[in-house]
PDB file of C-alpha atoms in Angstrom:
ATOM      1  CA  ARG A   1      -9.863  26.082  11.634  1.00 68.00           C
ATOM      2  CA  LYS A   2      -7.401  23.421  12.171  1.00 75.00           C
ATOM      3  CA  GLU A   3      -8.012  20.088  10.611  1.00 90.00           C
ATOM      4  CA  VAL A   4      -7.045  17.834  13.437  1.00 95.00           C
ATOM      5  CA  GLU A   5      -7.131  19.932  16.905  1.00 95.00           C
ATOM      6  CA  GLN A   6      -5.263  18.923  19.816  1.00 95.00           C
ATOM      7  CA  ASP A   7      -4.633  19.723  23.212  1.00 88.00           C
ATOM      8  CA  PRO A   8      -0.193  20.174  22.761  1.00 84.00           C
ATOM      9  CA  GLY A   9       0.218  19.765  27.192  1.00 87.00           C
ATOM     10  CA  PRO A  10       2.637  18.721  28.823  1.00 93.00           C
ATOM     11  CA  PHE A  11       0.518  16.327  30.718  1.00 95.00           C
ATOM     12  CA  ASN A  12       2.830  15.512  33.388  1.00 96.00           C
ATOM     13  CA  VAL A  13       0.946  12.463  35.660  1.00 97.00           C
ATOM     14  CA  PRO A  14       2.358  10.031  38.347  1.00 97.00           C
ATOM     15  CA  GLU A  15       2.774   6.644  37.442  1.00 98.00           C
ATOM     16  CA  GLY A  16      -0.576   4.726  38.205  1.00 98.00           C
ATOM     17  CA  ALA A  17      -3.186   7.914  36.960  1.00 98.00           C
ATOM     18  CA  THR A  18      -6.080   7.556  34.278  1.00 98.00           C
ATOM     19  CA  VAL A  19      -5.236  10.320  31.450  1.00 97.00           C
ATOM     20  CA  ALA A  20      -7.397  10.813  28.932  1.00 96.00           C
ATOM     21  CA  PHE A  21      -6.935  12.971  25.722  1.00 96.00           C
ATOM     22  CA  ASN A  22      -8.964  14.585  23.183  1.00 95.00           C
ATOM     23  CA  CYS A  23      -9.167  15.464  19.448  1.00 95.00           C
ATOM     24  CA  THR A  24     -11.425  16.902  17.295  1.00 96.00           C
ATOM     25  CA  TYR A  25     -11.458  17.367  13.352  1.00 94.00           C
ATOM     26  CA  SER A  26     -12.975  19.118  11.001  1.00 91.00           C
ATOM     27  CA  ASN A  27     -13.817  17.631   8.157  1.00 83.00           C
ATOM     28  CA  SER A  28     -17.294  15.540   7.778  1.00 79.00           C
ATOM     29  CA  ALA A  29     -15.846  13.075   5.186  1.00 80.00           C
ATOM     30  CA  SER A  30     -13.564  11.673   7.086  1.00 79.00           C
ATOM     31  CA  GLN A  31     -13.716   7.957   7.379  1.00 80.00           C
ATOM     32  CA  SER A  32     -11.149   5.891   9.873  1.00 90.00           C
ATOM     33  CA  PHE A  33      -9.819   7.331  12.634  1.00 94.00           C
ATOM     34  CA  PHE A  34      -6.449   6.353  14.438  1.00 95.00           C
ATOM     35  CA  TRP A  35      -4.163   7.583  17.841  1.00 97.00           C
ATOM     36  CA  TYR A  36      -0.786   6.730  16.937  1.00 97.00           C
ATOM     37  CA  ARG A  37       2.386   7.198  19.680  1.00 98.00           C
ATOM     38  CA  GLN A  38       5.792   8.718  18.463  1.00 98.00           C
ATOM     39  CA  ASP A  39       8.503   8.991  20.866  1.00 97.00           C
ATOM     40  CA  CYS A  40      11.132  11.543  20.729  1.00 93.00           C
ATOM     41  CA  ARG A  41      12.638  11.858  16.806  1.00 90.00           C
ATOM     42  CA  LYS A  42      11.345   8.373  15.678  1.00 96.00           C
ATOM     43  CA  GLU A  43       8.312   7.128  13.899  1.00 97.00           C
ATOM     44  CA  PRO A  44       4.757   7.384  14.368  1.00 97.00           C
ATOM     45  CA  LYS A  45       3.827   4.410  15.672  1.00 97.00           C
ATOM     46  CA  LEU A  46       0.265   2.713  15.095  1.00 95.00           C
ATOM     47  CA  LEU A  47      -1.415   2.396  18.793  1.00 96.00           C
ATOM     48  CA  MET A  48      -5.427   1.659  17.892  1.00 95.00           C
ATOM     49  CA  SER A  49      -7.753   2.443  15.528  1.00 93.00           C
ATOM     50  CA  VAL A  50     -10.811   5.019  16.409  1.00 93.00           C
ATOM     51  CA  TYR A  51     -14.419   2.858  16.172  1.00 84.00           C
ATOM     52  CA  SER A  52     -18.151   4.947  16.509  1.00 83.00           C
ATOM     53  CA  SER A  53     -18.847   1.870  19.063  1.00 83.00           C
ATOM     54  CA  GLY A  54     -15.761   2.422  21.232  1.00 85.00           C
ATOM     55  CA  ASN A  55     -12.530  -0.077  21.022  1.00 91.00           C
ATOM     56  CA  GLU A  56     -10.793  -1.400  24.593  1.00 94.00           C
ATOM     57  CA  ASP A  57      -6.800  -2.428  24.224  1.00 94.00           C
ATOM     58  CA  GLY A  58      -5.697  -3.951  27.584  1.00 96.00           C
ATOM     59  CA  ARG A  59      -5.491  -0.406  29.730  1.00 98.00           C
ATOM     60  CA  PHE A  60      -5.970   1.448  26.568  1.00 97.00           C
ATOM     61  CA  THR A  61      -9.034   3.004  25.840  1.00 97.00           C
ATOM     62  CA  ALA A  62     -10.593   4.979  22.057  1.00 96.00           C
ATOM     63  CA  GLN A  63     -13.795   7.093  21.628  1.00 95.00           C
ATOM     64  CA  LEU A  64     -14.951   8.391  18.453  1.00 94.00           C
ATOM     65  CA  ASN A  65     -18.298  10.423  18.283  1.00 93.00           C
ATOM     66  CA  ARG A  66     -19.250  11.409  14.744  1.00 91.00           C
ATOM     67  CA  ALA A  67     -21.375  14.367  15.020  1.00 91.00           C
ATOM     68  CA  SER A  68     -19.456  15.507  17.181  1.00 92.00           C
ATOM     69  CA  GLN A  69     -16.586  15.288  15.538  1.00 93.00           C
ATOM     70  CA  TYR A  70     -14.614  13.898  18.234  1.00 94.00           C
ATOM     71  CA  ILE A  71     -12.057  11.497  19.275  1.00 95.00           C
ATOM     72  CA  SER A  72     -10.111  10.408  23.154  1.00 96.00           C
ATOM     73  CA  LEU A  73      -7.823   8.008  24.251  1.00 97.00           C
ATOM     74  CA  LEU A  74      -8.617   7.182  27.946  1.00 97.00           C
ATOM     75  CA  ILE A  75      -4.532   5.333  29.502  1.00 98.00           C
ATOM     76  CA  ARG A  76      -5.707   3.465  33.337  1.00 98.00           C
ATOM     77  CA  ASP A  77      -2.798   2.908  35.186  1.00 98.00           C
ATOM     78  CA  SER A  78      -0.142   4.856  33.537  1.00 98.00           C
ATOM     79  CA  LYS A  79       2.804   3.362  32.981  1.00 98.00           C
ATOM     80  CA  LEU A  80       6.692   4.967  32.977  1.00 98.00           C
ATOM     81  CA  SER A  81       6.806   3.222  29.372  1.00 97.00           C
ATOM     82  CA  ASP A  82       3.448   5.288  27.958  1.00 98.00           C
ATOM     83  CA  SER A  83       6.182   8.790  28.003  1.00 98.00           C
ATOM     84  CA  ALA A  84       5.821   9.717  24.048  1.00 97.00           C
ATOM     85  CA  THR A  85       3.303  12.334  22.420  1.00 97.00           C
ATOM     86  CA  TYR A  86      -0.030  11.327  21.342  1.00 98.00           C
ATOM     87  CA  LEU A  87      -1.019  11.959  17.685  1.00 97.00           C
ATOM     88  CA  CYS A  88      -4.768  12.680  16.445  1.00 97.00           C
ATOM     89  CA  VAL A  89      -4.756  11.290  12.983  1.00 96.00           C
ATOM     90  CA  VAL A  90      -7.936  11.184  11.004  1.00 94.00           C
ATOM     91  CA  ASN A  91      -8.332   9.049   6.963  1.00 90.00           C
ATOM     92  CA  ARG A  92      -9.586  10.608   4.479  1.00 82.00           C
ATOM     93  CA  TYR A  93     -10.114   8.392   1.197  1.00 77.00           C
ATOM     94  CA  SER A  94     -10.379  10.539  -1.368  1.00 72.00           C
ATOM     95  CA  GLY A  95     -10.215   7.908  -4.884  1.00 69.00           C
ATOM     96  CA  ALA A  96      -8.092   6.591  -6.800  1.00 66.00           C
ATOM     97  CA  GLY A  97      -6.425   4.368  -4.189  1.00 64.00           C
ATOM     98  CA  SER A  98      -6.333   7.570  -1.857  1.00 74.00           C
ATOM     99  CA  TYR A  99      -6.138   6.982   1.315  1.00 77.00           C
ATOM    100  CA  GLN A 100      -4.493  10.910   3.003  1.00 84.00           C
ATOM    101  CA  LEU A 101      -3.410  10.999   6.802  1.00 91.00           C
ATOM    102  CA  THR A 102      -3.919  14.084   8.267  1.00 93.00           C
ATOM    103  CA  PHE A 103      -2.547  14.269  11.734  1.00 96.00           C
ATOM    104  CA  GLY A 104      -2.549  16.970  14.989  1.00 96.00           C
ATOM    105  CA  LYS A 105       0.305  18.136  15.708  1.00 95.00           C
ATOM    106  CA  GLY A 106      -0.355  15.482  19.144  1.00 96.00           C
ATOM    107  CA  THR A 107      -0.083  15.806  22.928  1.00 96.00           C
ATOM    108  CA  LYS A 108       2.726  15.132  24.962  1.00 96.00           C
ATOM    109  CA  LEU A 109       2.982  12.344  27.931  1.00 97.00           C
ATOM    110  CA  SER A 110       5.338  12.735  30.826  1.00 97.00           C
ATOM    111  CA  VAL A 111       4.483   9.493  33.614  1.00 98.00           C
ATOM    112  CA  ILE A 112       6.915  10.657  36.506  1.00 96.00           C
ATOM    113  CA  PRO A 113       7.972   7.961  38.555  1.00 94.00           C
TER     114      PRO A 113
ATOM    115  CA  GLU B   1       6.908  -8.458  12.185  1.00 78.00           C
ATOM    116  CA  PRO B   2       7.097  -7.351   9.109  1.00 83.00           C
ATOM    117  CA  GLU B   3       8.151  -3.486   9.038  1.00 94.00           C
ATOM    118  CA  VAL B   4       8.683  -0.884   6.854  1.00 97.00           C
ATOM    119  CA  THR B   5      12.635   0.122   6.384  1.00 97.00           C
ATOM    120  CA  GLN B   6      14.163   3.479   4.567  1.00 98.00           C
ATOM    121  CA  THR B   7      17.409   4.481   4.579  1.00 97.00           C
ATOM    122  CA  PRO B   8      19.843   6.168   5.048  1.00 97.00           C
ATOM    123  CA  SER B   9      18.557   7.234   8.505  1.00 97.00           C
ATOM    124  CA  HIS B  10      20.560  10.474   8.267  1.00 98.00           C
ATOM    125  CA  GLN B  11      21.718  12.421   5.324  1.00 98.00           C
ATOM    126  CA  VAL B  12      23.163  15.575   4.729  1.00 98.00           C
ATOM    127  CA  THR B  13      23.598  17.651   1.383  1.00 98.00           C
ATOM    128  CA  GLN B  14      23.678  20.844   0.192  1.00 98.00           C
ATOM    129  CA  MET B  15      21.686  22.999  -1.020  1.00 98.00           C
ATOM    130  CA  GLY B  16      20.924  22.448  -4.771  1.00 97.00           C
ATOM    131  CA  GLN B  17      22.185  18.807  -4.906  1.00 98.00           C
ATOM    132  CA  GLU B  18      19.853  15.851  -5.570  1.00 98.00           C
ATOM    133  CA  VAL B  19      19.004  13.624  -2.655  1.00 98.00           C
ATOM    134  CA  ILE B  20      17.164  10.575  -2.977  1.00 98.00           C
ATOM    135  CA  LEU B  21      15.550   8.759  -0.363  1.00 98.00           C
ATOM    136  CA  ARG B  22      14.876   5.072   0.390  1.00 97.00           C
ATOM    137  CA  CYS B  23      12.042   2.516   1.435  1.00 98.00           C
ATOM    138  CA  VAL B  24      11.503  -1.186   1.569  1.00 97.00           C
ATOM    139  CA  PRO B  25       7.559  -1.630   2.611  1.00 96.00           C
ATOM    140  CA  ILE B  26       6.484  -4.563   3.862  1.00 95.00           C
ATOM    141  CA  SER B  27       5.738  -6.737   1.193  1.00 91.00           C
ATOM    142  CA  ASN B  28       1.913  -7.199   0.157  1.00 89.00           C
ATOM    143  CA  HIS B  29       0.702  -3.188   0.713  1.00 92.00           C
ATOM    144  CA  LEU B  30      -0.586  -2.421  -2.486  1.00 90.00           C
ATOM    145  CA  TYR B  31       0.070   1.732  -1.003  1.00 92.00           C
ATOM    146  CA  PHE B  32       2.454   3.739   0.275  1.00 94.00           C
ATOM    147  CA  TYR B  33       3.323   7.412   1.064  1.00 96.00           C
ATOM    148  CA  TRP B  34       6.197   9.780   1.920  1.00 97.00           C
ATOM    149  CA  TYR B  35       5.482  12.500   4.840  1.00 97.00           C
ATOM    150  CA  ARG B  36       7.695  14.756   6.148  1.00 98.00           C
ATOM    151  CA  GLN B  37       8.248  16.052   9.386  1.00 98.00           C
ATOM    152  CA  ILE B  38      10.238  19.762  10.336  1.00 97.00           C
ATOM    153  CA  LEU B  39      11.327  19.477  13.563  1.00 94.00           C
ATOM    154  CA  GLY B  40       8.919  20.598  16.020  1.00 92.00           C
ATOM    155  CA  GLN B  41       6.088  20.284  13.849  1.00 94.00           C
ATOM    156  CA  LYS B  42       3.308  18.092  12.685  1.00 95.00           C
ATOM    157  CA  VAL B  43       3.154  15.400  10.217  1.00 97.00           C
ATOM    158  CA  GLU B  44       2.556  16.247   6.983  1.00 97.00           C
ATOM    159  CA  PHE B  45       1.514  13.869   3.865  1.00 95.00           C
ATOM    160  CA  LEU B  46       3.481  15.110   0.620  1.00 97.00           C
ATOM    161  CA  VAL B  47       2.271  12.287  -2.286  1.00 95.00           C
ATOM    162  CA  SER B  48       0.404   8.752  -1.849  1.00 93.00           C
ATOM    163  CA  PHE B  49       1.114   5.471  -4.524  1.00 93.00           C
ATOM    164  CA  TYR B  50      -1.086   3.444  -5.709  1.00 90.00           C
ATOM    165  CA  ASN B  51      -1.211   0.622  -8.446  1.00 88.00           C
ATOM    166  CA  ASN B  52       2.367   2.024  -9.931  1.00 89.00           C
ATOM    167  CA  GLU B  53       1.233   5.350 -10.087  1.00 91.00           C
ATOM    168  CA  ILE B  54       0.630   8.873  -8.202  1.00 93.00           C
ATOM    169  CA  SER B  55      -3.130   8.854  -6.814  1.00 91.00           C
ATOM    170  CA  GLU B  56      -2.700  12.063  -5.164  1.00 91.00           C
ATOM    171  CA  LYS B  57       0.025  14.540  -4.368  1.00 92.00           C
ATOM    172  CA  SER B  58       0.107  17.639  -1.435  1.00 93.00           C
ATOM    173  CA  GLU B  59       0.965  21.527  -1.910  1.00 94.00           C
ATOM    174  CA  ILE B  60       4.481  20.750  -0.769  1.00 95.00           C
ATOM    175  CA  PHE B  61       4.698  18.261  -3.864  1.00 96.00           C
ATOM    176  CA  ASP B  62       6.319  20.529  -6.640  1.00 94.00           C
ATOM    177  CA  ASP B  63       7.538  19.462  -9.592  1.00 95.00           C
ATOM    178  CA  GLN B  64      10.940  19.529  -6.773  1.00 96.00           C
ATOM    179  CA  PHE B  65       9.502  16.192  -5.706  1.00 98.00           C
ATOM    180  CA  SER B  66       9.070  12.585  -7.677  1.00 97.00           C
ATOM    181  CA  VAL B  67       8.290   9.184  -6.897  1.00 97.00           C
ATOM    182  CA  GLU B  68       9.687   6.023  -8.055  1.00 95.00           C
ATOM    183  CA  ARG B  69       8.633   2.563  -7.854  1.00 92.00           C
ATOM    184  CA  PRO B  70      11.813   1.275  -9.885  1.00 87.00           C
ATOM    185  CA  ASP B  71      11.376  -2.656  -8.609  1.00 87.00           C
ATOM    186  CA  GLY B  72       9.194  -4.959  -6.547  1.00 79.00           C
ATOM    187  CA  SER B  73      10.288  -4.381  -3.489  1.00 88.00           C
ATOM    188  CA  ASN B  74      11.358  -0.418  -3.279  1.00 94.00           C
ATOM    189  CA  PHE B  75      10.163   2.820  -3.676  1.00 96.00           C
ATOM    190  CA  THR B  76      12.139   6.545  -3.871  1.00 97.00           C
ATOM    191  CA  LEU B  77      11.756  10.354  -2.833  1.00 98.00           C
ATOM    192  CA  LYS B  78      13.715  11.925  -5.748  1.00 98.00           C
ATOM    193  CA  ILE B  79      14.046  16.330  -4.496  1.00 98.00           C
ATOM    194  CA  ARG B  80      15.509  17.156  -7.576  1.00 96.00           C
ATOM    195  CA  SER B  81      17.393  20.201  -6.380  1.00 95.00           C
ATOM    196  CA  THR B  82      17.610  20.751  -2.432  1.00 97.00           C
ATOM    197  CA  LYS B  83      16.336  23.803  -0.395  1.00 97.00           C
ATOM    198  CA  LEU B  84      17.072  24.690   3.112  1.00 97.00           C
ATOM    199  CA  GLU B  85      13.286  23.974   4.001  1.00 97.00           C
ATOM    200  CA  ASP B  86      13.445  20.198   3.007  1.00 97.00           C
ATOM    201  CA  SER B  87      15.340  19.882   6.251  1.00 98.00           C
ATOM    202  CA  ALA B  88      13.346  17.399   7.751  1.00 98.00           C
ATOM    203  CA  MET B  89      12.178  13.753   8.526  1.00 98.00           C
ATOM    204  CA  TYR B  90      11.280  11.489   5.969  1.00 98.00           C
ATOM    205  CA  PHE B  91       8.745   8.913   6.380  1.00 98.00           C
ATOM    206  CA  CYS B  92       7.563   6.409   3.976  1.00 98.00           C
ATOM    207  CA  ALA B  93       4.702   4.528   5.333  1.00 96.00           C
ATOM    208  CA  SER B  94       2.518   1.634   3.624  1.00 95.00           C
ATOM    209  CA  SER B  95      -0.856  -0.108   4.121  1.00 92.00           C
ATOM    210  CA  ASP B  96      -3.223  -2.694   2.623  1.00 86.00           C
ATOM    211  CA  ILE B  97      -6.116  -0.314   3.603  1.00 78.00           C
ATOM    212  CA  HIS B  98      -6.062   1.512   5.989  1.00 79.00           C
ATOM    213  CA  GLU B  99      -3.856   1.481   8.992  1.00 90.00           C
ATOM    214  CA  GLN B 100      -0.626   2.506   7.688  1.00 93.00           C
ATOM    215  CA  TYR B 101       2.177   1.209   9.342  1.00 95.00           C
ATOM    216  CA  PHE B 102       5.021   4.367   9.043  1.00 97.00           C
ATOM    217  CA  GLY B 103       9.266   3.232   8.567  1.00 98.00           C
ATOM    218  CA  PRO B 104      12.280   4.574  10.793  1.00 98.00           C
ATOM    219  CA  GLY B 105      12.649   8.012   8.420  1.00 98.00           C
ATOM    220  CA  THR B 106      15.961   9.731   6.898  1.00 98.00           C
ATOM    221  CA  ARG B 107      16.301  13.035   8.452  1.00 98.00           C
ATOM    222  CA  LEU B 108      17.616  15.305   5.916  1.00 98.00           C
ATOM    223  CA  THR B 109      19.647  18.670   6.517  1.00 98.00           C
ATOM    224  CA  VAL B 110      20.333  20.956   3.583  1.00 98.00           C
ATOM    225  CA  THR B 111      23.376  23.366   4.337  1.00 97.00           C
TER     226      THR B 111
END
């Protein structure tokens, strides 16, 4: 089983639509969770951290279910500028000051006018 | 807003040559990382660095790779003898604790 698994997409949605991304992770020792976005040939940019209680940042809502090892991201009222690849990322503390991020392959989103 | 910077943005080198990729992490961060991304593939962890030493490295980070923090601001990745399969984007990242911020990357092309 892959460490972090995501639907590769692509998701093609019209402007204004709501879109949901799902992610599962295999390492139960994972301690913190993130969504990053990556534009073509650019660096990953932190979108939001994900907490068990769920958290919201404007049009973006993230959820974590530790029991199911499942993470989600919901984008409401999609904008053209949301077009990017969304990366599900888990963080594991392996001791001696080492936090190691494990990335999923990403889900590509295209928002269409 | 503070950011991670990397130089050069693009490096072309011949197989067998040494390359040094440079990074300036965010100034108050204590943890530093290198990742790579081969075109079309996922981002992969290479190495983490804390308190002036390597804290963890992946299987990719073999004896051809080394990292150094030569002064209070720079963090470098050296590849001693490049191979064709080292061609990739190399991202430096830094963090205070959990949230890692990435630099714009160096595109390394080995010919």
